[in-house]
Amino acid sequence: MEKDCNNASVEVMSNKQVIYREKVRGSLKETNLKVKTSLERPKADKDSGTIAVKNLYLACEPYNLHLIKYFTRLGSPVPGYGVARVLESGHPNFKKGDLVWGMTRWEEYSLITAPETCFKIEHTDVPLSYYTGLLGMPGLTAYAGFFEVCSPKKGDNVFISVASGAVGQLVGQFAKLFGCYVVGSTGSKERVDLLKNKFGFDDAFNFKEELDLDAALKRCFPKGIDIYFENFGGKMLDAVLLNMKFHGRITVCGMVSQYNLERHEGIHNLINLVLKRVRMEGFVESDYYHIYPKFLEMVLPQIKEGKIVPVEDIVEGLENSPAALVGVFSGRNVGKQMVVVSRE
Amino acid sequence: MEKDCNNASVEVMSNKQVIYREKVRGSLKETNLKVKTSLERPKADKDSGTIAVKNLYLACEPYNLHLIKYFTRLGSPVPGYGVARVLESGHPNFKKGDLVWGMTRWEEYSLITAPETCFKIEHTDVPLSYYTGLLGMPGLTAYAGFFEVCSPKKGDNVFISVASGAVGQLVGQFAKLFGCYVVGSTGSKERVDLLKNKFGFDDAFNFKEELDLDAALKRCFPKGIDIYFENFGGKMLDAVLLNMKFHGRITVCGMVSQYNLERHEGIHNLINLVLKRVRMEGFVESDYYHIYPKFLEMVLPQIKEGKIVPVEDIVEGLENSPAALVGVFSGRNVGKQMVVVSRE
C-alpha cells in the first residue's frame, strides 16, 4: 500500500517479473533474462477455470532452462515450479487463501490457466519451501523415478549423477532407506562431503577431479552398477555404459550437462545395452501425479523422523533469480536452489 | 575315403577350417580370416560332456563379427551358429546321428564343449537350413525381441532397420501378422522390393538413397514411431530418436553399422528418451532359450501355411565363407546369408 496525494490508500498494482529477453545460445547467461516491473496484475475471472496467485517460493533448477529453451516465447516470464497463495479463483477446486504448488511463472503474481495441474497443499506443519523440493516436483520425480522406473532390489548398486541436486539427493536417500549401496557424483569437494556426511551416501566423488570417469566408476563399483539414475548425460553416461551390470537399469531423468550445448555430445557406448541387456528409460514426473498421495504418505513421516533430510540453498528476491539459475549450471549452489519471492 | 599304397581304404582325417588370422582393424576384410586344412578331427570322449559334430549349415551374419572381435583368439576357428549332425557323444542328452543347432565353429568338424546350449532338431519336415535362420537364433531373436521386449500393441507403428536381414525380415512378418503398421529400411532397391512384395511390409526405403534420414522417417511415419527394432545404430538411431512417439519402445538387437568401426559413432539425441518417455532396451536371444518351444509352436504352422516366408542367400562351401561374411557388411546378400558346409 502507498498513499496517494490525498493521503488515501491506493494499491500499487505492480508485478515484478523475470522475462525471457534474448534467445539462449550456448550457455545460459544472466543477460538472456531481464527483471522488469509490469504495472498490471493478473485477474482470475469468475468461472474462467483459472486462478490468480501470489508466488511465494520458486524452484530454480535445470528444468527451468529446459522450459525456457523449448516452451517459452521471448518476452514472456520464465516458467517453473513454485509455491503460491490463491488470491482469486475462477476454478471450482480452489478458493481464495488456498496454498498450492505447481507450474507457475517467475513473477510476483501469476495467472495459472490450468490449475488442475497444481496440487493443493494440505500439510503445512513442514516448511512451505519444501514444496519446491522434497515435497514438490523433485520429490515426486525422485520417488517415481526410483521406485517406479528403476525396479530397485535390496542390495542393488546404485549410482546417481548430479547427486547433490534436488532430485539426486532424494534418490540417494530413498535408495539408502531401501537397502541399496549408493554412490553419487557431484561437482565440488563441499558437495562430496554433503553426500557422504549429510545424505548418508556410501561413497561419492567429484567428477571434476577425475581424469578418467571409467576408472572412477570401476573404483567405486568393482562389481558394476545395477541402477544408474541419470541426471548428467554426456561423458558420464558413456562411462557408466561401460560399467553396467547384466540386466542393469538406466533411468533417464535429465542430462543437465547437455542443456547448455547447441548439440548434445555423442554417446558412443550404447552397444553395452545389448552386451549387458540393459534397459534405459526416460520418464517425466508428470506421468506420475496419480501416485503423489502415496508418495506423501511415505515421505512425510520420514521427514518428521529426520530420516530424510532436505538441504536448500535459498536466494531472496526475484531480482536475484537470474544469477541463481546461471549458478545452478556452474555449480554455485549447495543443495536445492530455491528463490523466495515473498514470505507473505 | 582314399586308398593307401596297399589299396586299402583309409579315412583321411582332415578338417577344413576358417581361422581368425589377423586382428580386425576397421572393416572386416577377407584377409582377417584364412581357410586352412587341419589333419585332426575332434573326438568326444565318453562321459566328457562334449559332442563331436559334422557341421552342415552355418549362419553367416553380423553376429559372427561380434563374436570374432570380442570372443575369439587369433588362430582359432570362427565361432557362430550352425546346424550339425552328432558323430560322437559324450553327453547323456545326445546320441550319434542326432541333428542339433546351436553355437559351433566354422569348420567341417567341431567339438561342442557345452552342448546343453544346443537344441536338438525334432522337426525335419522343413528344410534343415531353416535352423540357421527362421527356426534358429534369428527366429528366436525376432520372436523374443518383438513379443517379449517391444511390448507390441495392435496398430502400433513399427520401424525396423536392416529389415531384410535374418532377424529384421522376421520381426516385420511377426509384426504384420500381429496387426502393426510396418516399415523397414534396407540398403538396396532389390531389398526394398523384397520387403514390400515378399515380406508384406507396408512401406520400405533404401537408406543409402535418403539424404535426410529424419525426413525419410517423417515421410513414412507422420504420426511417429511406437516401436523401433534397432539393428543398425549410428545415424539411423539418432534420426529415429527424433521420431519416437510418447511411451515408445526401442528394442536394441544390434548395431550392425557400427561393428566395423574402431569407435562407435556418437548418438546425440538421447534426450528424447526423456522428452517422449521412451524405453530403450537391449536383449540377447540366449536369455530366451526357455521360450523356444513356445516359439516353434507358433511359427511351424505359419511356415507350413506360407504365412511366414524365409528368404535365404546360400553360399556353397566353407572356402567361400570369408567373402560371404565380408559381403554381409557391404550389403551383397539378399535375405539370410547362409553357408553350406555339407549336404551330407
XYZ file of C-alpha atoms in Angstrom:
688
model
C 0.000 0.000 0.000
C 1.170 3.514 -0.703
C -0.550 6.831 -0.036
C -1.778 8.981 -2.911
C -1.520 12.778 -2.877
C -4.745 12.942 -0.895
C -3.219 10.596 1.630
C -5.768 7.878 0.725
C -4.532 4.314 0.459
C -4.124 3.007 -3.104
C -2.702 -0.316 -4.032
C 0.188 -0.141 -6.455
C -0.663 -2.899 -8.886
C 2.882 -3.614 -9.897
C 4.142 -7.087 -10.725
C 7.860 -7.755 -10.770
C 8.712 -10.330 -13.453
C 11.694 -12.244 -14.812
C 11.340 -12.124 -18.583
C 12.965 -14.314 -21.243
C 14.630 -11.461 -23.122
C 17.128 -12.947 -25.540
C 17.389 -16.371 -27.137
C 19.767 -18.686 -25.285
C 22.750 -19.623 -27.463
C 25.255 -21.894 -25.836
C 25.276 -21.413 -22.082
C 22.553 -19.552 -20.253
C 23.704 -16.058 -19.298
C 22.101 -13.582 -16.975
C 21.560 -11.288 -19.968
C 19.196 -13.851 -21.524
C 16.799 -12.874 -18.760
C 15.626 -9.483 -17.543
C 13.877 -8.364 -14.392
C 11.190 -5.803 -15.083
C 8.148 -4.446 -13.339
C 4.816 -4.635 -15.062
C 2.020 -2.349 -13.907
C -0.637 -4.991 -14.279
C -1.568 -7.897 -12.132
C -3.461 -10.900 -13.432
C -7.133 -11.360 -12.605
C -8.977 -14.678 -12.453
C -12.470 -14.082 -13.790
C -15.371 -15.991 -12.318
C -15.856 -19.405 -13.950
C -12.811 -18.819 -16.147
C -11.243 -22.055 -14.904
C -8.163 -20.079 -13.882
C -6.669 -18.931 -10.591
C -4.697 -15.784 -9.806
C -1.923 -16.414 -7.304
C 0.771 -14.667 -5.327
C 4.012 -16.584 -5.768
C 5.899 -17.317 -2.545
C 8.729 -19.718 -3.379
C 10.145 -20.714 -6.756
C 12.217 -23.711 -7.647
C 15.388 -22.753 -9.515
C 16.691 -25.766 -11.378
C 17.965 -27.109 -14.712
C 14.372 -27.855 -15.716
C 13.744 -24.098 -15.924
C 16.269 -23.835 -18.735
C 14.625 -26.748 -20.485
C 11.275 -24.960 -20.244
C 12.818 -21.688 -21.410
C 14.515 -23.196 -24.433
C 11.673 -25.366 -25.622
C 8.445 -23.799 -24.381
C 8.888 -20.062 -23.705
C 8.360 -17.185 -26.089
C 10.659 -14.188 -25.909
C 9.048 -11.512 -23.755
C 7.217 -13.997 -21.507
C 8.049 -14.646 -17.864
C 10.178 -17.699 -17.126
C 8.029 -20.760 -16.300
C 8.773 -23.081 -13.436
C 7.512 -24.837 -10.363
C 6.619 -22.861 -7.284
C 4.514 -22.487 -4.162
C 1.779 -19.851 -4.278
C -1.210 -18.464 -2.405
C -4.531 -18.238 -4.294
C -5.769 -14.628 -4.414
C -8.733 -15.142 -6.735
C -10.273 -18.313 -8.035
C -12.326 -18.906 -11.159
C -11.969 -22.653 -10.687
C -14.308 -24.774 -8.561
C -11.477 -26.762 -6.912
C -9.726 -23.703 -5.458
C -10.703 -20.848 -3.210
C -9.043 -17.639 -2.072
C -6.394 -18.344 0.542
C -5.554 -21.881 -0.615
C -1.889 -22.758 -0.814
C -0.856 -24.604 -3.974
C 2.267 -25.906 -5.639
C 2.675 -26.463 -9.329
C 3.701 -24.835 -12.597
C 3.737 -21.059 -12.281
C 5.937 -18.237 -13.592
C 8.810 -16.175 -12.275
C 6.862 -13.108 -11.217
C 5.191 -11.840 -8.099
C 1.680 -12.549 -9.335
C 0.641 -15.157 -11.874
C -2.454 -16.326 -13.642
C -2.492 -20.121 -13.670
C -4.611 -21.212 -16.614
C -4.544 -24.937 -15.931
C -4.831 -25.160 -12.150
C -5.868 -28.818 -12.439
C -2.120 -29.485 -12.734
C -1.496 -27.828 -9.352
C -1.607 -29.620 -6.030
C -3.350 -28.093 -3.047
C -1.030 -28.029 -0.043
C -2.760 -29.825 2.818
C 0.172 -30.337 5.166
C 1.552 -27.058 6.496
C 3.381 -28.483 9.501
C 6.530 -28.630 7.364
C 8.293 -25.602 5.818
C 6.343 -24.376 2.769
C 9.573 -24.136 0.760
C 9.756 -27.956 0.852
C 7.015 -27.939 -1.788
C 9.532 -26.593 -4.300
C 11.796 -29.528 -3.476
C 11.360 -32.574 -1.331
C 7.550 -32.412 -1.339
C 7.215 -30.937 -4.805
C 8.307 -31.862 -8.276
C 11.843 -33.016 -7.358
C 10.462 -35.213 -4.578
C 7.864 -36.831 -6.789
C 10.471 -37.168 -9.550
C 12.903 -38.938 -7.235
C 10.208 -41.189 -5.809
C 8.606 -42.134 -9.121
C 11.931 -42.415 -10.911
C 13.467 -44.652 -8.296
C 10.554 -46.831 -7.234
C 8.534 -46.961 -10.462
C 11.194 -46.852 -13.181
C 14.446 -48.220 -11.690
C 12.883 -51.520 -10.490
C 15.161 -51.499 -7.427
C 16.063 -54.566 -5.405
C 17.621 -54.534 -1.951
C 21.394 -54.653 -2.247
C 21.480 -53.117 -5.718
C 24.465 -50.945 -6.572
C 23.038 -47.514 -7.347
C 24.913 -44.671 -8.992
C 23.481 -41.150 -9.133
C 24.878 -38.215 -11.085
C 24.179 -34.609 -10.054
C 23.724 -36.363 -6.737
C 23.543 -33.285 -4.560
C 20.858 -31.701 -6.752
C 17.239 -31.518 -5.738
C 16.345 -34.889 -7.251
C 19.657 -36.693 -6.810
C 19.929 -36.091 -3.058
C 16.479 -37.619 -2.615
C 17.035 -40.595 -4.893
C 20.122 -41.351 -2.855
C 18.279 -41.133 0.434
C 15.367 -43.251 -0.855
C 17.829 -45.825 -2.170
C 19.712 -45.962 1.139
C 16.476 -46.370 3.113
C 15.516 -49.136 0.661
C 18.749 -51.019 1.346
C 20.925 -50.240 -1.672
C 24.611 -49.396 -1.937
C 24.653 -45.782 -3.120
C 27.365 -43.686 -4.744
C 26.946 -40.183 -6.128
C 28.943 -37.904 -8.366
C 28.907 -34.161 -7.935
C 30.996 -31.118 -8.792
C 32.789 -29.912 -5.658
C 34.510 -31.142 -2.534
C 31.914 -29.397 -0.405
C 29.145 -31.337 -2.131
C 31.018 -34.626 -1.842
C 31.116 -34.029 1.922
C 27.413 -33.236 1.897
C 26.621 -36.501 0.112
C 28.693 -38.610 2.470
C 28.038 -36.865 5.760
C 24.594 -35.335 5.441
C 22.750 -37.584 2.980
C 24.376 -40.841 4.037
C 25.694 -41.950 0.641
C 28.137 -44.862 0.882
C 30.595 -43.063 -1.359
C 30.833 -40.028 -3.606
C 33.312 -38.385 -5.965
C 33.925 -35.014 -7.539
C 33.755 -35.647 -11.283
C 35.801 -32.509 -11.960
C 38.762 -34.086 -10.214
C 38.566 -37.401 -12.045
C 40.686 -37.606 -15.167
C 39.086 -40.895 -16.127
C 35.403 -41.340 -15.269
C 35.504 -45.005 -16.262
C 38.286 -45.596 -13.733
C 36.406 -43.639 -11.053
C 33.340 -45.803 -11.566
C 35.392 -49.009 -11.533
C 36.935 -47.868 -8.236
C 33.504 -47.214 -6.689
C 31.792 -50.217 -8.268
C 34.294 -53.047 -8.765
C 31.347 -55.370 -9.431
C 29.444 -52.917 -11.637
C 26.306 -50.822 -11.440
C 22.759 -52.183 -11.210
C 20.970 -48.845 -11.373
C 22.131 -45.567 -12.836
C 19.959 -42.575 -12.108
C 20.943 -40.283 -14.972
C 20.842 -36.550 -14.449
C 24.071 -35.565 -16.170
C 24.442 -37.003 -19.677
C 27.480 -36.797 -21.949
C 30.768 -38.346 -20.883
C 29.360 -39.589 -17.591
C 26.696 -41.625 -19.379
C 29.302 -43.020 -21.761
C 31.475 -44.103 -18.819
C 28.509 -45.589 -16.965
C 27.571 -47.673 -20.020
C 30.960 -49.394 -19.693
C 30.229 -50.279 -16.060
C 26.658 -51.551 -16.065
C 25.919 -54.994 -14.731
C 23.855 -57.545 -16.621
C 20.178 -56.568 -16.661
C 21.006 -53.152 -15.215
C 18.633 -50.212 -15.472
C 19.435 -46.668 -16.521
C 16.669 -44.265 -15.597
C 16.984 -41.045 -17.532
C 15.678 -38.128 -15.547
C 17.657 -35.427 -17.306
C 21.007 -34.561 -18.880
C 21.949 -31.318 -17.213
C 25.475 -31.205 -18.629
C 23.982 -31.010 -22.109
C 21.275 -28.360 -21.864
C 23.728 -25.541 -22.472
C 25.073 -27.139 -25.652
C 23.741 -26.380 -29.119
C 24.219 -30.049 -29.984
C 24.412 -32.716 -27.320
C 27.647 -34.668 -27.018
C 27.708 -38.024 -28.786
C 27.252 -41.179 -26.738
C 29.487 -43.937 -28.085
C 28.945 -46.930 -25.813
C 25.283 -47.788 -26.349
C 26.195 -51.230 -27.664
C 26.546 -52.117 -23.977
C 22.753 -52.026 -23.794
C 22.908 -55.250 -25.815
C 26.074 -56.724 -24.324
C 24.676 -56.304 -20.802
C 20.934 -56.466 -21.603
C 20.411 -53.056 -20.083
C 17.129 -51.154 -20.002
C 17.384 -47.389 -20.395
C 14.211 -45.460 -19.851
C 13.246 -41.825 -19.818
C 10.452 -40.556 -17.653
C 8.750 -37.347 -16.674
C 7.294 -36.860 -13.233
C 4.028 -35.507 -14.617
C 3.140 -39.051 -15.693
C 3.123 -39.960 -12.004
C 0.896 -37.284 -10.463
C -1.575 -40.016 -9.506
C 0.911 -41.500 -7.024
C 1.536 -38.179 -5.245
C -0.699 -39.107 -2.281
C 1.134 -42.438 -1.908
C 4.421 -40.552 -2.042
C 3.342 -38.073 0.673
C 2.202 -40.943 2.858
C 5.687 -42.435 2.692
C 7.766 -39.291 2.891
C 6.010 -37.087 5.485
C 6.699 -39.454 8.398
C 10.292 -39.854 7.195
C 10.771 -36.087 7.236
C 9.287 -35.821 10.716
C 11.516 -38.632 11.971
C 14.540 -36.965 10.411
C 15.232 -39.924 8.111
C 15.020 -37.771 5.001
C 16.944 -34.516 5.083
C 16.453 -31.755 2.520
C 19.239 -29.235 2.007
C 18.123 -25.955 0.486
C 20.131 -23.117 -0.953
C 17.905 -20.094 -0.559
C 18.116 -16.882 -2.573
C 15.999 -13.912 -1.503
C 14.127 -11.895 -4.112
C 13.112 -12.330 -7.743
C 15.800 -9.871 -8.822
C 18.433 -12.394 -7.766
C 16.862 -15.324 -9.587
C 18.654 -14.975 -12.983
C 22.042 -15.184 -11.274
C 20.814 -18.093 -9.184
C 19.722 -20.004 -12.288
C 23.028 -19.377 -14.047
C 24.701 -20.527 -10.831
C 22.872 -23.853 -10.947
C 24.741 -24.667 -14.156
C 28.124 -23.559 -12.868
C 27.618 -25.499 -9.651
C 27.445 -22.483 -7.334
C 24.595 -23.772 -5.178
C 24.822 -26.388 -2.456
C 21.593 -28.344 -2.206
C 18.287 -27.479 -3.771
C 18.350 -23.931 -5.183
C 15.222 -22.006 -4.331
C 14.107 -18.376 -4.675
C 11.969 -16.646 -2.086
C 9.564 -14.262 -3.805
C 7.636 -13.400 -0.686
C 7.370 -14.706 2.854
C 3.848 -13.105 2.786
C 37.907 -92.287 -48.381
C 41.151 -92.613 -50.249
C 43.243 -95.698 -50.990
C 46.632 -96.239 -49.412
C 49.591 -97.790 -51.256
C 48.235 -101.241 -50.467
C 44.942 -100.192 -51.960
C 43.230 -100.475 -48.550
C 40.628 -97.859 -47.590
C 41.838 -95.275 -45.038
C 39.888 -92.323 -43.880
C 41.658 -89.003 -44.399
C 41.053 -87.260 -41.096
C 41.225 -83.765 -42.485
C 39.163 -80.872 -41.156
C 38.797 -77.727 -43.259
C 38.596 -74.656 -41.010
C 38.124 -70.907 -41.257
C 40.640 -69.388 -38.865
C 40.757 -65.919 -37.320
C 44.189 -64.990 -38.663
C 44.700 -61.279 -38.177
C 43.143 -58.800 -35.771
C 40.255 -56.883 -37.307
C 41.036 -53.170 -37.524
C 38.320 -51.035 -39.053
C 36.265 -53.064 -41.513
C 36.402 -56.819 -41.671
C 38.470 -57.956 -44.641
C 38.791 -61.399 -46.145
C 42.461 -61.360 -45.135
C 41.470 -61.272 -41.454
C 40.367 -64.848 -41.969
C 42.100 -67.826 -43.535
C 40.865 -71.164 -44.786
C 43.179 -73.997 -43.834
C 43.002 -77.738 -43.524
C 43.877 -79.366 -40.256
C 44.766 -83.025 -40.177
C 42.935 -83.673 -36.946
C 39.299 -84.161 -36.228
C 37.810 -83.624 -32.795
C 36.841 -86.606 -30.658
C 34.163 -86.603 -27.957
C 35.376 -88.856 -25.179
C 32.895 -90.933 -23.230
C 31.349 -89.001 -20.321
C 33.295 -85.870 -21.294
C 30.073 -83.877 -21.527
C 31.016 -82.890 -25.071
C 29.786 -83.863 -28.523
C 31.712 -84.155 -31.788
C 29.689 -82.989 -34.762
C 29.803 -82.679 -38.512
C 28.718 -79.159 -39.448
C 26.127 -78.976 -42.227
C 24.920 -75.363 -42.438
C 26.402 -72.223 -40.914
C 24.751 -68.896 -40.322
C 26.783 -66.026 -41.755
C 25.738 -62.810 -40.066
C 26.922 -59.647 -38.306
C 26.914 -61.541 -35.025
C 29.871 -63.572 -36.275
C 31.982 -60.420 -36.412
C 30.855 -59.534 -32.929
C 31.963 -62.983 -31.734
C 35.240 -62.706 -33.606
C 36.096 -59.289 -32.213
C 35.146 -59.908 -28.637
C 35.449 -63.640 -28.012
C 37.871 -65.256 -30.465
C 41.587 -65.778 -30.086
C 43.811 -65.453 -33.136
C 44.383 -68.892 -34.621
C 41.015 -70.265 -33.552
C 38.184 -71.124 -35.916
C 35.424 -68.515 -36.291
C 32.510 -69.181 -33.915
C 28.900 -68.990 -34.983
C 25.539 -70.655 -35.128
C 25.001 -73.689 -37.289
C 23.203 -76.949 -37.917
C 25.201 -80.116 -37.310
C 24.983 -83.905 -37.093
C 26.280 -85.612 -33.951
C 29.065 -88.079 -34.802
C 30.098 -88.983 -31.263
C 28.501 -88.112 -27.977
C 29.996 -87.888 -24.522
C 26.891 -86.183 -23.212
C 23.816 -88.037 -21.931
C 21.315 -85.800 -23.804
C 22.735 -86.544 -27.264
C 23.417 -89.626 -29.311
C 25.167 -90.361 -32.586
C 23.003 -89.297 -35.504
C 21.106 -86.556 -33.702
C 20.650 -83.295 -35.562
C 21.311 -80.167 -33.496
C 21.513 -76.424 -33.933
C 23.500 -74.077 -31.783
C 26.892 -72.474 -31.313
C 29.540 -74.257 -33.329
C 32.599 -73.193 -35.339
C 33.395 -72.576 -38.971
C 34.982 -75.903 -39.784
C 33.889 -79.261 -41.120
C 34.053 -80.997 -37.769
C 33.679 -79.399 -34.353
C 33.855 -80.362 -30.734
C 30.985 -78.717 -28.886
C 32.016 -78.412 -25.259
C 28.727 -77.030 -23.924
C 26.107 -79.000 -25.821
C 23.472 -78.001 -23.235
C 23.269 -74.745 -25.201
C 22.361 -76.636 -28.398
C 18.850 -77.532 -29.416
C 18.005 -80.972 -30.723
C 16.181 -80.686 -34.047
C 12.914 -82.588 -33.739
C 11.056 -81.272 -36.779
C 12.715 -82.321 -40.013
C 9.723 -81.754 -42.298
C 11.100 -78.283 -43.049
C 14.450 -77.543 -44.737
C 17.299 -78.077 -42.261
C 18.878 -74.788 -43.318
C 15.929 -73.005 -41.660
C 17.578 -73.821 -38.336
C 20.311 -71.301 -39.150
C 17.621 -68.669 -39.697
C 13.879 -68.714 -39.206
C 13.911 -71.666 -36.793
C 17.285 -70.885 -35.256
C 18.875 -67.965 -33.493
C 17.496 -65.239 -35.794
C 13.978 -66.652 -35.463
C 14.118 -66.843 -31.687
C 15.747 -63.387 -31.610
C 12.963 -61.888 -33.700
C 10.258 -63.618 -31.703
C 11.659 -62.816 -28.251
C 12.696 -59.297 -29.244
C 9.335 -58.421 -30.699
C 6.923 -60.190 -28.378
C 8.875 -60.100 -25.108
C 10.814 -56.815 -25.306
C 8.899 -54.472 -27.655
C 5.583 -54.770 -25.744
C 3.642 -54.525 -29.035
C 0.032 -53.467 -29.337
C -2.169 -53.964 -32.382
C -1.974 -50.906 -34.615
C 1.474 -49.850 -33.389
C 3.772 -48.146 -35.887
C 6.825 -50.370 -36.141
C 10.104 -49.412 -37.772
C 12.823 -51.984 -38.439
C 16.356 -51.286 -39.634
C 18.393 -53.904 -41.508
C 14.897 -55.076 -42.301
C 15.779 -57.636 -44.937
C 18.331 -59.294 -42.661
C 17.719 -62.607 -40.968
C 16.135 -61.057 -37.887
C 14.570 -57.974 -39.448
C 12.592 -59.842 -42.092
C 11.048 -61.997 -39.375
C 10.292 -59.154 -36.969
C 8.473 -57.459 -39.836
C 6.449 -60.537 -40.642
C 5.596 -61.179 -36.982
C 4.575 -57.545 -36.565
C 2.365 -57.646 -39.675
C 0.672 -60.865 -38.525
C 0.159 -59.195 -35.133
C -1.634 -56.242 -36.728
C 1.009 -53.487 -36.757
C 1.928 -50.953 -39.431
C 5.424 -51.945 -40.502
C 8.144 -50.034 -42.342
C 11.672 -51.236 -42.952
C 14.925 -49.657 -44.035
C 17.483 -51.535 -46.054
C 20.406 -50.890 -48.362
C 19.334 -51.586 -51.948
C 16.397 -51.228 -54.309
C 16.263 -55.005 -54.697
C 15.856 -55.409 -50.967
C 13.219 -52.670 -50.761
C 11.216 -54.672 -53.320
C 11.732 -57.802 -51.266
C 10.404 -56.127 -48.133
C 7.333 -54.766 -49.863
C 6.499 -57.600 -52.189
C 7.756 -60.729 -50.499
C 7.610 -59.962 -46.777
C 4.497 -57.795 -46.873
C 5.921 -54.664 -45.219
C 3.622 -51.651 -45.560
C 6.497 -49.495 -46.732
C 10.270 -49.578 -47.035
C 13.116 -47.299 -48.053
C 16.726 -47.567 -49.138
C 18.680 -45.598 -46.549
C 21.550 -45.116 -48.972
C 19.300 -43.014 -51.189
C 17.967 -40.817 -48.390
C 19.908 -37.620 -47.856
C 17.992 -36.924 -44.671
C 17.001 -39.921 -42.562
C 14.882 -37.741 -40.276
C 12.860 -36.602 -43.298
C 12.531 -40.182 -44.567
C 11.144 -41.296 -41.224
C 8.745 -38.345 -41.047
C 7.500 -39.273 -44.522
C 6.901 -42.908 -43.506
C 5.623 -42.109 -40.009
C 3.869 -38.729 -39.998
C 2.473 -39.606 -36.575
C 5.712 -41.067 -35.219
C 7.085 -44.461 -34.295
C 5.801 -46.661 -31.447
C 8.385 -49.405 -31.794
C 11.857 -49.257 -33.278
C 13.587 -52.577 -33.717
C 17.218 -51.479 -33.775
C 19.697 -53.456 -35.827
C 21.657 -50.615 -37.414
C 22.865 -47.996 -34.908
C 24.600 -44.703 -35.661
C 22.811 -42.050 -37.685
C 19.674 -44.148 -38.078
C 19.234 -44.401 -34.320
C 19.809 -40.671 -33.958
C 17.121 -39.969 -36.582
C 14.705 -42.435 -35.014
C 15.101 -40.755 -31.616
C 13.666 -37.589 -33.196
C 10.619 -39.506 -34.398
C 9.560 -41.636 -31.459
C 6.040 -41.317 -30.115
C 5.313 -40.837 -26.441
C 5.978 -44.032 -24.474
C 7.640 -45.610 -27.499
C 9.954 -48.592 -27.215
C 13.357 -49.058 -28.820
C 14.497 -52.657 -28.722
C 18.205 -52.898 -29.355
C 19.095 -56.144 -31.053
C 22.321 -54.976 -32.631
C 24.104 -52.068 -34.303
C 25.491 -53.588 -37.467
C 26.608 -50.284 -38.984
C 28.992 -49.821 -36.053
C 30.746 -53.173 -35.698
C 33.332 -52.270 -38.297
C 34.247 -49.016 -36.541
C 37.050 -48.709 -34.022
C 34.856 -46.286 -32.064
C 31.108 -46.249 -32.450
C 29.518 -43.074 -33.823
C 28.139 -40.695 -31.216
C 24.404 -40.626 -30.593
C 23.252 -37.068 -29.928
C 19.500 -37.243 -29.476
C 19.093 -39.387 -26.362
C 17.365 -36.537 -24.531
C 14.300 -37.657 -26.490
C 14.147 -40.662 -24.161
C 13.036 -38.147 -21.542
C 11.019 -35.813 -23.769
C 8.995 -38.760 -25.116
C 9.296 -41.106 -22.123
C 10.878 -43.763 -24.314
C 12.166 -47.131 -23.135
C 15.287 -48.405 -24.862
C 16.315 -51.930 -24.057
C 18.995 -54.274 -25.206
C 18.483 -58.002 -25.242
C 20.230 -61.198 -26.253
C 18.308 -64.169 -27.533
C 20.150 -66.579 -25.252
C 18.154 -65.152 -22.331
C 15.041 -66.537 -24.043
C 16.002 -70.142 -24.765
C 13.252 -71.262 -22.414
C 10.571 -69.927 -24.773
C 11.939 -71.771 -27.812
C 9.219 -74.483 -27.636
C 6.511 -71.786 -27.468
C 8.126 -70.074 -30.434
C 8.214 -73.291 -32.500
C 4.571 -73.929 -31.664
C 3.655 -70.556 -33.145
C 5.954 -70.485 -36.125
C 5.877 -74.036 -37.534
C 2.198 -73.868 -38.567
C 2.782 -70.397 -40.022
C 5.629 -71.720 -42.160
C 3.517 -74.637 -43.348
C 0.626 -72.308 -44.203
C 3.000 -69.986 -46.058
C 2.291 -67.073 -43.754
C 5.947 -66.681 -42.829
C 8.405 -66.707 -45.679
C 12.156 -67.051 -45.208
C 14.470 -65.807 -47.932
C 17.921 -67.361 -47.879
C 21.078 -66.406 -49.691
C 23.051 -69.616 -49.930
C 26.810 -69.906 -50.427
C 28.313 -73.321 -51.082
C 31.467 -74.392 -49.279
C 33.488 -73.207 -46.285
C 36.140 -71.751 -48.596
C 33.613 -69.146 -49.714
C 32.518 -68.149 -46.211
C 35.052 -65.323 -45.560
C 33.868 -63.473 -48.683
C 30.262 -64.132 -47.716
C 30.795 -62.616 -44.263
C 32.515 -59.542 -45.702
C 29.593 -59.315 -48.131
C 27.091 -59.183 -45.277
C 28.616 -55.854 -44.219
C 28.719 -54.426 -47.733
C 25.143 -55.494 -48.368
C 25.917 -58.069 -51.017
C 23.455 -60.724 -49.823
C 19.711 -60.702 -50.323
C 17.972 -62.369 -47.401
C 19.543 -64.544 -44.754
C 23.139 -65.360 -45.645
C 23.980 -68.987 -45.040
C 26.925 -71.262 -45.844
C 26.508 -74.904 -46.788
C 29.364 -76.947 -45.364
C 27.933 -80.285 -46.323
C 24.630 -81.605 -47.605
C 25.790 -84.949 -46.045
